[in-house]
CSV table of C-alpha atoms in Angstrom, one decimal:
chain,number,residue,atom,x,y,z
U,23,UNK,CA,67.6,85.4,133.2
U,24,UNK,CA,68.4,86.3,129.7
U,25,UNK,CA,66.7,88.8,127.8
U,26,UNK,CA,65.3,89.4,124.6
U,27,UNK,CA,66.3,93.2,124.4
U,28,UNK,CA,69.8,93.2,122.8
U,29,UNK,CA,72.2,96.4,122.9
U,30,UNK,CA,70.2,99.4,121.9
U,31,UNK,CA,67.9,97.6,119.3
U,32,UNK,CA,64.4,95.8,120.1
U,33,UNK,CA,63.9,91.7,120.8
U,34,UNK,CA,66.7,89.3,119.9
U,35,UNK,CA,65.5,87.3,116.8
U,36,UNK,CA,66.0,84.1,118.9
U,37,UNK,CA,62.4,85.1,120.3
U,38,UNK,CA,59.8,83.3,117.3
U,39,UNK,CA,57.6,86.0,115.9
U,40,UNK,CA,54.7,84.4,118.3
U,41,UNK,CA,57.1,84.9,121.4
U,42,UNK,CA,57.4,88.7,120.0
U,43,UNK,CA,53.9,89.4,119.6
U,44,UNK,CA,52.9,87.7,122.6
U,45,UNK,CA,55.1,90.2,124.4
U,46,UNK,CA,54.3,92.6,122.7
U,47,UNK,CA,50.7,93.0,122.7
U,48,UNK,CA,48.8,95.3,124.7
U,49,UNK,CA,47.2,92.8,126.6
U,50,UNK,CA,49.0,90.0,128.3
U,51,UNK,CA,47.6,86.7,130.4
U,52,UNK,CA,49.1,84.1,132.3
U,53,UNK,CA,47.7,81.9,129.8
U,54,UNK,CA,49.5,83.9,127.2
U,55,UNK,CA,52.6,83.1,129.3
U,56,UNK,CA,52.3,79.6,129.0
U,57,UNK,CA,50.9,79.5,125.7
U,58,UNK,CA,54.5,81.4,124.9
U,59,UNK,CA,56.5,78.8,126.7
U,60,UNK,CA,55.0,75.8,125.1
U,61,UNK,CA,55.7,76.9,121.9
U,62,UNK,CA,59.3,78.3,122.9
U,63,UNK,CA,59.9,74.4,123.9
U,64,UNK,CA,58.8,73.7,120.0
U,65,UNK,CA,61.8,75.7,118.8
U,66,UNK,CA,65.7,75.2,119.2
U,67,UNK,CA,67.6,76.7,122.5
U,68,UNK,CA,69.1,80.0,121.5
U,69,UNK,CA,71.5,80.9,124.4
U,70,UNK,CA,71.3,84.5,125.4
U,71,UNK,CA,73.5,87.2,124.1
U,72,UNK,CA,75.5,89.5,126.2
U,73,UNK,CA,76.4,92.3,123.6
U,74,UNK,CA,79.6,93.2,126.2
U,75,UNK,CA,81.1,90.1,127.9
U,76,UNK,CA,84.5,91.7,128.4
U,77,UNK,CA,83.3,94.6,129.8
U,78,UNK,CA,80.8,92.9,132.0
U,79,UNK,CA,83.4,90.6,133.1
U,80,UNK,CA,86.0,93.1,133.9
U,81,UNK,CA,83.8,94.6,136.4
U,82,UNK,CA,84.7,93.9,140.3
U,83,UNK,CA,82.5,93.2,142.9
U,84,UNK,CA,82.7,96.2,144.7
U,85,UNK,CA,81.8,98.2,141.5
U,86,UNK,CA,79.3,96.4,140.7
U,87,UNK,CA,77.6,97.1,144.0
U,88,UNK,CA,78.3,100.6,144.2
U,89,UNK,CA,75.9,100.8,141.5
U,90,UNK,CA,72.5,101.7,142.9
U,91,UNK,CA,69.1,102.0,141.4
U,92,UNK,CA,67.6,105.6,141.9
U,93,UNK,CA,64.9,105.7,144.3
U,94,UNK,CA,63.1,108.1,142.3
U,95,UNK,CA,63.1,105.9,139.8
U,96,UNK,CA,61.4,103.3,142.0
U,97,UNK,CA,58.2,101.2,140.4
U,98,UNK,CA,54.9,100.9,141.8
U,99,UNK,CA,53.2,98.1,140.2
U,100,UNK,CA,51.0,96.9,142.8
U,101,UNK,CA,51.0,100.5,145.0
U,102,UNK,CA,53.0,102.0,147.8
U,103,UNK,CA,52.8,98.7,149.7
U,104,UNK,CA,55.4,96.8,147.5
U,105,UNK,CA,58.1,99.2,146.0
U,106,UNK,CA,60.3,97.5,143.2
U,107,UNK,CA,64.2,98.5,142.1
U,108,UNK,CA,66.1,96.7,139.1
U,109,UNK,CA,69.6,95.0,139.6
U,110,UNK,CA,72.3,96.2,137.2
U,111,UNK,CA,74.1,93.5,135.2
U,112,UNK,CA,77.5,92.1,136.3
U,113,UNK,CA,80.1,89.5,136.3
U,114,UNK,CA,78.2,87.2,138.4
U,115,UNK,CA,75.0,88.0,136.8
U,116,UNK,CA,75.9,89.1,133.3
U,117,UNK,CA,72.6,87.9,131.2
U,118,UNK,CA,70.4,90.6,130.2
U,119,UNK,CA,66.9,90.1,131.4
U,120,UNK,CA,63.2,91.9,130.3
U,121,UNK,CA,61.4,94.0,132.7
U,122,UNK,CA,57.4,94.8,132.3
U,123,UNK,CA,54.8,96.1,134.3
U,124,UNK,CA,51.0,94.9,134.1
U,125,UNK,CA,47.8,96.9,135.5
U,126,UNK,CA,44.7,95.5,136.7
U,127,UNK,CA,43.4,95.3,133.2
U,128,UNK,CA,46.6,93.2,131.9
U,129,UNK,CA,48.4,96.1,130.2
U,130,UNK,CA,51.5,95.4,129.6
U,131,UNK,CA,54.4,98.4,129.7
U,132,UNK,CA,58.3,97.5,128.8
U,133,UNK,CA,60.9,98.8,131.4
U,134,UNK,CA,63.4,100.3,129.3
U,135,UNK,CA,67.1,99.5,130.2
U,136,UNK,CA,68.6,102.9,130.4
U,137,UNK,CA,72.1,104.1,132.8
U,138,UNK,CA,70.0,107.2,133.9
U,139,UNK,CA,68.2,105.0,136.1
U,140,UNK,CA,71.1,104.4,138.6
U,141,UNK,CA,73.9,105.8,140.3
U,142,UNK,CA,76.8,105.0,140.0
U,143,UNK,CA,80.6,106.7,140.3
U,144,UNK,CA,82.1,108.4,137.8
U,145,UNK,CA,85.0,105.8,137.3
U,146,UNK,CA,82.6,103.1,136.8
U,147,UNK,CA,83.0,100.6,133.7
U,148,UNK,CA,79.5,100.2,133.3
U,149,UNK,CA,79.4,103.7,131.9
U,150,UNK,CA,80.5,102.1,128.5
U,151,UNK,CA,77.9,99.3,128.6
U,152,UNK,CA,75.9,99.2,125.5
U,153,UNK,CA,72.2,101.4,125.7
U,154,UNK,CA,69.2,99.2,126.1
U,155,UNK,CA,71.2,96.2,127.9
U,156,UNK,CA,68.8,94.7,129.8
U,157,UNK,CA,68.7,94.5,133.7
U,158,UNK,CA,69.7,91.7,136.0
U,159,UNK,CA,66.8,90.7,138.3
U,160,UNK,CA,64.9,92.9,140.6
U,161,UNK,CA,63.8,93.3,144.5
U,162,UNK,CA,60.7,94.6,146.4
U,163,UNK,CA,61.4,96.7,149.1
U,164,UNK,CA,59.4,97.4,152.2
U,165,UNK,CA,56.6,100.6,152.0
U,166,UNK,CA,58.9,103.5,152.4
U,167,UNK,CA,61.8,102.4,150.1
U,168,UNK,CA,62.8,100.4,153.6
U,169,UNK,CA,65.4,97.3,153.2
U,170,UNK,CA,64.1,95.0,150.2
U,171,UNK,CA,62.3,91.5,151.5
U,172,UNK,CA,62.8,89.3,148.1
U,173,UNK,CA,65.4,89.2,145.5
U,174,UNK,CA,65.0,87.5,142.0
U,175,UNK,CA,68.1,87.7,140.7
U,176,UNK,CA,70.6,85.0,138.7
U,177,UNK,CA,69.3,81.9,136.7
U,178,UNK,CA,66.2,80.9,138.2
U,179,UNK,CA,67.3,81.9,141.7
U,180,UNK,CA,65.0,83.9,144.8
U,181,UNK,CA,65.5,84.5,148.1
U,182,UNK,CA,63.6,86.5,151.1
U,183,UNK,CA,65.2,88.1,154.3
U,184,UNK,CA,62.7,85.2,156.1
U,185,UNK,CA,61.2,86.7,159.6
U,186,UNK,CA,64.5,88.0,161.4
U,187,UNK,CA,65.4,90.3,158.3
U,188,UNK,CA,68.8,87.8,157.0
U,189,UNK,CA,68.7,86.2,153.5
U,190,UNK,CA,70.6,82.8,153.7
U,191,UNK,CA,69.6,80.2,151.3
U,192,UNK,CA,67.8,80.3,148.4
U,193,UNK,CA,65.4,78.8,146.0
U,194,UNK,CA,65.1,78.2,142.5
U,195,UNK,CA,62.5,77.6,139.8
U,196,UNK,CA,63.9,74.4,138.5
U,197,UNK,CA,67.1,72.1,139.0
U,198,UNK,CA,68.3,69.9,136.2
U,199,UNK,CA,70.6,67.0,136.5
U,200,UNK,CA,71.7,68.2,140.2
U,201,UNK,CA,74.6,66.5,141.8
U,202,UNK,CA,75.0,63.9,138.9
U,203,UNK,CA,78.2,62.7,136.6
U,204,UNK,CA,77.3,65.5,134.1
U,205,UNK,CA,77.4,69.3,133.8
U,206,UNK,CA,74.2,70.5,135.5
U,207,UNK,CA,71.7,72.8,133.6
U,208,UNK,CA,70.7,76.1,134.9
U,209,UNK,CA,67.9,77.9,133.1
U,210,UNK,CA,66.9,81.2,133.8
U,211,UNK,CA,64.2,83.6,134.1
U,212,UNK,CA,64.9,85.5,131.1
U,213,UNK,CA,62.1,88.0,131.3
U,214,UNK,CA,59.4,88.9,134.2
U,215,UNK,CA,55.7,90.5,134.6
U,216,UNK,CA,55.6,92.7,137.5
U,217,UNK,CA,51.6,93.4,138.6
U,218,UNK,CA,49.0,94.1,141.3
U,219,UNK,CA,48.3,91.4,143.9
U,220,UNK,CA,45.8,89.0,142.6
U,221,UNK,CA,44.8,87.2,146.0
U,222,UNK,CA,44.1,88.3,149.5
U,223,UNK,CA,47.4,88.7,151.9
U,224,UNK,CA,49.8,89.1,148.9
U,225,UNK,CA,51.8,92.3,148.2
U,226,UNK,CA,52.9,91.9,144.2
U,227,UNK,CA,52.2,89.5,141.3
U,228,UNK,CA,55.2,88.0,139.6
U,229,UNK,CA,54.8,86.2,135.9
U,230,UNK,CA,58.2,84.9,134.4
U,231,UNK,CA,59.3,83.0,131.4
U,232,UNK,CA,61.9,80.8,131.9
U,233,UNK,CA,64.2,79.3,129.4
U,234,UNK,CA,66.9,76.7,128.9
U,235,UNK,CA,68.2,73.9,126.8
U,236,UNK,CA,66.0,71.0,127.8
U,237,UNK,CA,62.8,72.9,129.0
U,238,UNK,CA,61.0,76.3,129.4
U,239,UNK,CA,58.3,77.5,131.8
U,240,UNK,CA,55.3,79.8,132.6
U,241,UNK,CA,55.4,80.6,136.4
U,242,UNK,CA,53.4,82.6,138.4
U,243,UNK,CA,54.5,84.1,142.3
U,244,UNK,CA,52.3,85.7,144.6
U,245,UNK,CA,54.6,87.1,147.2
U,246,UNK,CA,53.4,87.5,150.7
U,247,UNK,CA,55.4,89.2,153.6
U,248,UNK,CA,55.2,89.2,157.1
U,249,UNK,CA,52.5,86.1,157.0
U,250,UNK,CA,51.6,85.7,160.3
U,251,UNK,CA,50.7,81.8,160.5
U,252,UNK,CA,54.1,81.5,158.8
U,253,UNK,CA,55.6,83.5,161.0
U,254,UNK,CA,57.5,85.0,158.1
U,255,UNK,CA,57.3,85.6,154.0
U,256,UNK,CA,55.5,83.2,151.6
U,257,UNK,CA,56.1,82.6,147.8
U,258,UNK,CA,53.6,81.1,146.3
U,259,UNK,CA,54.4,79.5,143.0
U,260,UNK,CA,52.8,77.9,140.2
U,261,UNK,CA,55.0,76.4,137.5
U,262,UNK,CA,54.0,75.1,133.7
U,263,UNK,CA,56.7,73.2,132.6
U,264,UNK,CA,57.2,72.1,129.0
U,265,UNK,CA,60.0,69.7,128.3
U,266,UNK,CA,62.8,70.9,125.2
U,267,UNK,CA,64.4,67.6,125.6
U,268,UNK,CA,64.6,64.5,127.4
U,269,UNK,CA,66.1,65.2,131.1
U,270,UNK,CA,67.6,62.7,133.6
U,271,UNK,CA,66.9,64.2,136.9
U,272,UNK,CA,63.9,66.8,136.8
U,273,UNK,CA,64.2,68.7,140.4
U,274,UNK,CA,61.0,70.6,141.3
U,275,UNK,CA,60.9,73.0,144.0
U,276,UNK,CA,64.5,73.2,144.6
U,277,UNK,CA,66.4,74.6,147.5
U,278,UNK,CA,69.8,75.7,148.0
U,279,UNK,CA,71.8,76.1,150.8
U,280,UNK,CA,75.2,76.2,152.5
U,281,UNK,CA,76.7,73.6,155.3
U,282,UNK,CA,80.3,73.9,156.1
U,283,UNK,CA,80.2,71.9,160.0
U,284,UNK,CA,78.1,72.0,163.1
U,285,UNK,CA,78.2,70.4,166.6
U,286,UNK,CA,77.9,66.8,164.5
U,287,UNK,CA,81.1,66.9,162.7
U,288,UNK,CA,83.2,69.5,164.6
U,289,UNK,CA,86.4,67.5,163.8
U,290,UNK,CA,86.5,69.1,160.4
U,291,UNK,CA,86.0,72.7,161.6
U,292,UNK,CA,89.0,74.9,160.4
U,293,UNK,CA,87.4,78.3,161.4
U,294,UNK,CA,87.2,79.8,164.7
U,295,UNK,CA,83.3,80.2,164.6
U,296,UNK,CA,81.9,77.1,166.4
U,297,UNK,CA,79.2,76.4,163.3
U,298,UNK,CA,78.8,77.8,160.0
U,299,UNK,CA,75.8,76.9,158.1
U,300,UNK,CA,72.6,78.2,156.5
U,301,UNK,CA,70.7,75.3,157.2
U,302,UNK,CA,71.5,72.5,159.4
U,303,UNK,CA,68.9,70.1,158.2
U,304,UNK,CA,66.6,68.5,156.1
U,305,UNK,CA,62.8,67.8,157.4
U,306,UNK,CA,60.4,65.5,155.6
U,307,UNK,CA,56.7,65.2,156.2
U,308,UNK,CA,55.6,62.1,153.8
U,309,UNK,CA,52.1,62.0,152.7
U,310,UNK,CA,51.6,58.8,155.1
U,311,UNK,CA,52.2,60.9,158.2
U,312,UNK,CA,55.7,60.2,158.6
U,313,UNK,CA,58.3,63.2,159.7
U,314,UNK,CA,61.6,62.6,159.6
U,315,UNK,CA,64.4,64.8,160.4
U,316,UNK,CA,68.1,64.3,158.3
U,317,UNK,CA,70.7,66.5,159.8
U,318,UNK,CA,73.2,67.7,156.9
U,319,UNK,CA,76.3,66.5,156.1
U,320,UNK,CA,79.8,67.8,154.7
U,321,UNK,CA,80.5,64.5,152.8
U,322,UNK,CA,84.1,63.4,151.2
U,323,UNK,CA,82.3,63.2,147.9
U,324,UNK,CA,79.0,64.3,146.2
U,325,UNK,CA,76.1,62.5,147.9
U,326,UNK,CA,72.4,61.7,147.1
U,327,UNK,CA,69.8,60.8,149.4
U,328,UNK,CA,66.4,60.1,148.0
U,329,UNK,CA,63.3,60.0,150.4
U,330,UNK,CA,60.6,58.2,148.1
U,331,UNK,CA,57.0,59.3,148.7
U,332,UNK,CA,53.2,59.8,147.4
U,333,UNK,CA,52.0,63.2,147.9
U,334,UNK,CA,54.2,64.7,150.6
U,335,UNK,CA,52.8,66.9,153.0
U,336,UNK,CA,56.1,69.0,153.1
U,337,UNK,CA,60.0,69.2,152.9
U,338,UNK,CA,62.2,71.8,153.6
U,339,UNK,CA,65.8,73.3,154.6
U,340,UNK,CA,65.7,74.0,158.0
U,341,UNK,CA,68.2,76.6,160.2
U,342,UNK,CA,67.1,74.9,163.6
U,343,UNK,CA,69.7,75.9,165.8
U,344,UNK,CA,69.2,79.5,166.2
U,345,UNK,CA,71.4,80.4,169.2
U,346,UNK,CA,74.0,83.2,168.9
U,347,UNK,CA,76.4,81.7,171.5
U,348,UNK,CA,76.6,78.4,168.9
U,349,UNK,CA,77.9,80.6,165.6
U,350,UNK,CA,79.7,83.7,167.6
U,351,UNK,CA,79.2,85.6,164.0
U,352,UNK,CA,78.2,88.7,164.5
U,353,UNK,CA,78.5,89.8,161.3
U,354,UNK,CA,76.7,87.4,159.2
U,355,UNK,CA,74.1,86.0,161.5
U,356,UNK,CA,73.5,82.5,160.8
U,357,UNK,CA,71.5,82.0,163.7
U,358,UNK,CA,68.8,84.5,162.1
U,359,UNK,CA,69.2,82.7,158.6
U,360,UNK,CA,65.9,81.6,157.4
U,361,UNK,CA,64.4,78.2,156.8
U,362,UNK,CA,62.4,77.5,153.7
U,363,UNK,CA,59.4,75.1,153.7
U,364,UNK,CA,57.6,73.4,150.5
U,365,UNK,CA,54.4,73.0,151.1
U,366,UNK,CA,52.8,71.4,147.9
U,367,UNK,CA,49.3,72.3,146.6
U,368,UNK,CA,47.4,69.4,144.8
U,369,UNK,CA,48.3,65.9,143.9
U,370,UNK,CA,52.0,65.6,142.9
U,371,UNK,CA,52.0,62.0,142.4
U,372,UNK,CA,54.6,59.4,143.3
U,373,UNK,CA,58.3,60.3,143.5
U,374,UNK,CA,61.3,61.2,145.9
U,375,UNK,CA,62.2,64.4,147.8
U,376,UNK,CA,66.1,63.9,146.7
U,377,UNK,CA,69.1,65.9,149.0
U,378,UNK,CA,72.3,66.5,147.6
U,379,UNK,CA,75.2,67.1,149.7
U,380,UNK,CA,78.6,68.3,148.0
U,381,UNK,CA,82.0,68.6,149.6
U,382,UNK,CA,83.4,72.0,150.4
U,383,UNK,CA,85.8,73.8,152.6
U,384,UNK,CA,84.4,77.3,153.1
U,385,UNK,CA,81.6,79.1,153.7
U,386,UNK,CA,81.0,80.9,150.1
U,387,UNK,CA,79.9,77.7,148.1
U,388,UNK,CA,76.4,76.9,148.4
U,389,UNK,CA,76.6,72.8,148.6
U,390,UNK,CA,72.9,71.6,149.4
U,391,UNK,CA,70.4,71.3,147.8
U,392,UNK,CA,66.8,69.7,148.1
U,393,UNK,CA,63.8,69.1,145.6
U,394,UNK,CA,61.0,66.8,144.7
U,395,UNK,CA,61.9,64.2,142.0
U,396,UNK,CA,58.7,63.2,140.0
U,397,UNK,CA,58.6,59.4,139.6
U,398,UNK,CA,57.7,60.0,136.0
U,399,UNK,CA,60.5,60.4,133.6
U,400,UNK,CA,60.8,63.9,131.9
U,401,UNK,CA,60.9,63.4,128.2
U,402,UNK,CA,60.8,66.0,125.1
U,403,UNK,CA,57.4,66.9,124.4
U,404,UNK,CA,56.3,66.3,128.2
U,405,UNK,CA,54.2,68.9,130.2
U,406,UNK,CA,54.0,69.3,134.1
U,407,UNK,CA,52.3,71.6,135.8
U,408,UNK,CA,53.2,71.7,139.8
U,409,UNK,CA,51.5,74.3,142.6
U,410,UNK,CA,53.4,75.0,146.3
U,411,UNK,CA,54.1,77.2,148.8
U,412,UNK,CA,57.6,78.1,150.3
U,413,UNK,CA,57.3,79.5,153.7
U,414,UNK,CA,60.4,81.4,154.8
U,415,UNK,CA,60.0,80.7,158.1
U,416,UNK,CA,62.1,80.2,161.5
U,417,UNK,CA,61.8,76.6,162.1
U,418,UNK,CA,59.6,74.0,160.3
U,419,UNK,CA,56.1,73.2,161.1
U,420,UNK,CA,56.0,71.6,164.8
U,421,UNK,CA,54.0,68.5,165.7
U,422,UNK,CA,52.2,68.7,168.8
U,423,UNK,CA,52.1,64.6,169.0
U,424,UNK,CA,55.7,64.1,168.1
U,425,UNK,CA,59.0,66.0,169.6
U,426,UNK,CA,61.9,67.1,167.6
U,427,UNK,CA,65.2,66.2,167.2
U,428,UNK,CA,67.5,69.4,168.6
U,429,UNK,CA,71.1,68.2,168.7
U,430,UNK,CA,73.0,65.5,166.8
U,431,UNK,CA,76.2,64.6,167.9
U,432,UNK,CA,79.0,62.0,167.5
U,433,UNK,CA,82.5,61.3,168.9
U,434,UNK,CA,84.7,58.4,170.0
U,435,UNK,CA,83.1,55.2,170.7
U,436,UNK,CA,83.4,53.4,174.3
U,437,UNK,CA,83.0,53.9,178.2
U,438,UNK,CA,84.6,56.9,179.7
U,439,UNK,CA,87.7,55.1,181.8
U,440,UNK,CA,88.1,52.2,179.4
U,441,UNK,CA,90.2,51.9,176.9
U,442,UNK,CA,88.9,53.6,173.3
U,443,UNK,CA,87.6,50.9,170.8
U,444,UNK,CA,88.9,51.2,167.4
U,445,UNK,CA,86.7,52.4,164.5
U,446,UNK,CA,83.8,53.2,166.5
U,447,UNK,CA,81.9,56.3,167.2
U,448,UNK,CA,79.3,57.3,169.3
U,449,UNK,CA,76.0,59.1,168.4
U,450,UNK,CA,73.9,61.2,170.6
U,451,UNK,CA,70.7,62.7,169.3
U,452,UNK,CA,68.7,65.2,171.6
U,453,UNK,CA,64.8,65.1,171.3
U,454,UNK,CA,62.6,67.7,172.9
U,455,UNK,CA,58.8,68.5,172.6
U,456,UNK,CA,55.9,68.5,175.5
U,457,UNK,CA,55.1,65.2,175.0
U,458,UNK,CA,58.6,64.2,176.7
U,459,UNK,CA,57.7,66.6,179.7
U,460,UNK,CA,57.6,64.5,183.0
U,461,UNK,CA,58.5,61.5,181.5
U,462,UNK,CA,61.5,59.4,183.2
U,463,UNK,CA,63.4,56.2,183.3
U,464,UNK,CA,60.3,54.2,184.3
U,465,UNK,CA,57.9,55.9,182.0
U,466,UNK,CA,58.2,53.0,179.6
U,467,UNK,CA,59.9,54.8,176.5
U,468,UNK,CA,62.2,52.6,174.5
U,469,UNK,CA,64.6,53.4,171.4
U,470,UNK,CA,64.4,52.2,168.0
U,471,UNK,CA,67.8,52.3,166.2
U,472,UNK,CA,68.3,50.5,162.9
U,473,UNK,CA,71.0,50.4,160.6
U,474,UNK,CA,72.5,49.1,157.3
U,475,UNK,CA,76.1,49.1,156.1
U,476,UNK,CA,77.1,48.8,160.0
U,477,UNK,CA,76.4,47.6,163.3
U,478,UNK,CA,74.6,49.4,166.3
U,479,UNK,CA,76.7,48.4,169.3
U,480,UNK,CA,74.7,47.7,172.9
U,481,UNK,CA,74.1,49.3,174.8
U,482,UNK,CA,71.3,51.8,173.4
U,483,UNK,CA,70.2,54.2,176.1
U,484,UNK,CA,67.1,56.7,176.2
U,485,UNK,CA,67.0,58.9,179.1
U,486,UNK,CA,65.5,62.3,180.1
U,487,UNK,CA,68.3,65.2,180.7
U,488,UNK,CA,67.8,66.8,183.7
U,489,UNK,CA,66.4,70.2,183.8
U,490,UNK,CA,64.8,70.2,180.6
U,491,UNK,CA,62.2,68.6,178.2
U,492,UNK,CA,64.7,66.9,176.5
U,493,UNK,CA,65.5,63.3,176.3
U,494,UNK,CA,69.2,61.6,175.1
U,495,UNK,CA,69.4,58.7,172.8
U,496,UNK,CA,72.9,57.2,172.7
U,497,UNK,CA,75.0,54.5,170.9
U,498,UNK,CA,77.8,53.3,169.0
U,499,UNK,CA,78.0,52.4,165.7
U,500,UNK,CA,80.6,50.4,164.1
U,501,UNK,CA,81.2,50.8,160.2
U,502,UNK,CA,80.9,47.7,157.6
U,503,UNK,CA,83.3,49.2,155.1
U,504,UNK,CA,84.5,52.6,153.7
U,505,UNK,CA,80.5,53.3,153.1
U,506,UNK,CA,78.9,55.4,155.6
U,507,UNK,CA,76.5,53.6,158.3
U,508,UNK,CA,72.7,54.2,157.1
U,509,UNK,CA,71.0,54.9,160.4
U,510,UNK,CA,67.2,55.6,161.4
U,511,UNK,CA,66.1,56.2,165.4
U,512,UNK,CA,63.4,57.3,167.1
U,513,UNK,CA,61.8,57.0,170.4
U,514,UNK,CA,58.2,54.6,171.4
U,515,UNK,CA,56.2,54.7,174.5
U,516,UNK,CA,55.1,52.0,176.1
U,517,UNK,CA,52.5,51.0,173.6
U,518,UNK,CA,54.9,51.4,170.5
U,519,UNK,CA,53.9,54.7,169.7
U,520,UNK,CA,56.1,56.8,168.2
U,521,UNK,CA,56.7,60.1,170.3
U,522,UNK,CA,59.8,61.5,168.7
U,523,UNK,CA,60.3,62.5,164.8
U,524,UNK,CA,62.5,60.2,162.8
U,525,UNK,CA,66.0,60.7,162.7
U,526,UNK,CA,67.8,59.4,159.7
U,527,UNK,CA,71.4,59.8,158.6
U,528,UNK,CA,74.2,58.8,157.0
U,529,UNK,CA,77.5,58.4,159.0
U,530,UNK,CA,80.5,58.1,158.8
U,531,UNK,CA,83.0,56.8,161.3
U,532,UNK,CA,86.3,58.4,162.4
U,533,UNK,CA,86.0,61.5,160.0
U,534,UNK,CA,89.4,63.3,159.7
């Protein structure tokens, strides 16, 4: 997210002459952007230049958010339906970003950075920022300058307020070496072009130039608001990637969220609120038709879980629990946080959906990441193209054939009233769906539970919860060693056919 406009000058010399010509030309197309990204990948990486790092760093959070873009300076690159306002740089978003508008004939206009297009207090340190510095990002407002519904701000991050008007998890343009024993790389969008919607149903078209030590990229985003089918917003993404260097782990369509604790692991709760999380599970629809639900964990150490697949139908970080009573937070409303569902377009081939879980002790740290890792290693000179939709939904797409997991709980093992066994936990999983309605204990429903690195103890029970369309699965587990027990569980009918999605988890016994 660092620009090529510096101080009061023009473009940074870190842009090649071709890049400067491509950006400055009167006509600019997506093909031009792809050529620019490819050309840049052949050049050494130039870190972004911040001409006033000390000034930016001393700007506090409150000082930064008192700086507001002037309504009368609002941009309308796609008409009155998608007003755009720009973000001022600050301590957490210090790298200058170029903003351009593009008209229907591909004509390009630079949006110059100027303090005069912002309102700021008289004592704001921002008054001393060098002229022509650069923006931090942008947001798209609702018609009539009503609250924004999508923003691009920081590195390659972007997010929407989802179907209930509450910001939560984020998406990224790319993830590089996430969760590994080496520093993670955070490429940034250093330039954006904003233009009229190109496809039916879209509000705005956005093109972006990605740049990082190991990669460059040309992106197109189609921004759609309030889609009826998804019951939320849709961001259509086309990413053309060009490898500047070898990368061990290339994460496509990454989602970033926060999970501290829920009813699943209440023993680690230190806050008065019953649950605190932006997402509570990873959902996957595999290429073969298997539907997986993996509840999120707050692990003791960084955890990586991979789900190998071929041409996945979709995956996402989901906030299934949408009951206010389960959170009791009337300030940030975790029950209203959006889910994000990645819907691949075209052939993604073989690879894996990968989930990274990082320990956290509070709610301010995004500790959950999910993305697709191609089987083919990313090497210098390689090129990749991926297209996908991000559906910012209340829930993941539901199957009419399979019941979904609605609760995961764990506690002490054994039977009430009898001595409590050591090092044994009880798992309780609740399923809900139309297929379960009317079924009883004599309907031939059978639980399937499998484990590695541990033992599933009898009895394994599955039964209907009185007064609901839910079934409850319970069993005890014994851990083999210090590593978590890997478990998968689901219900089948008397014909042996699955009637629920597959619940999978890594469970640690007696977490303190």
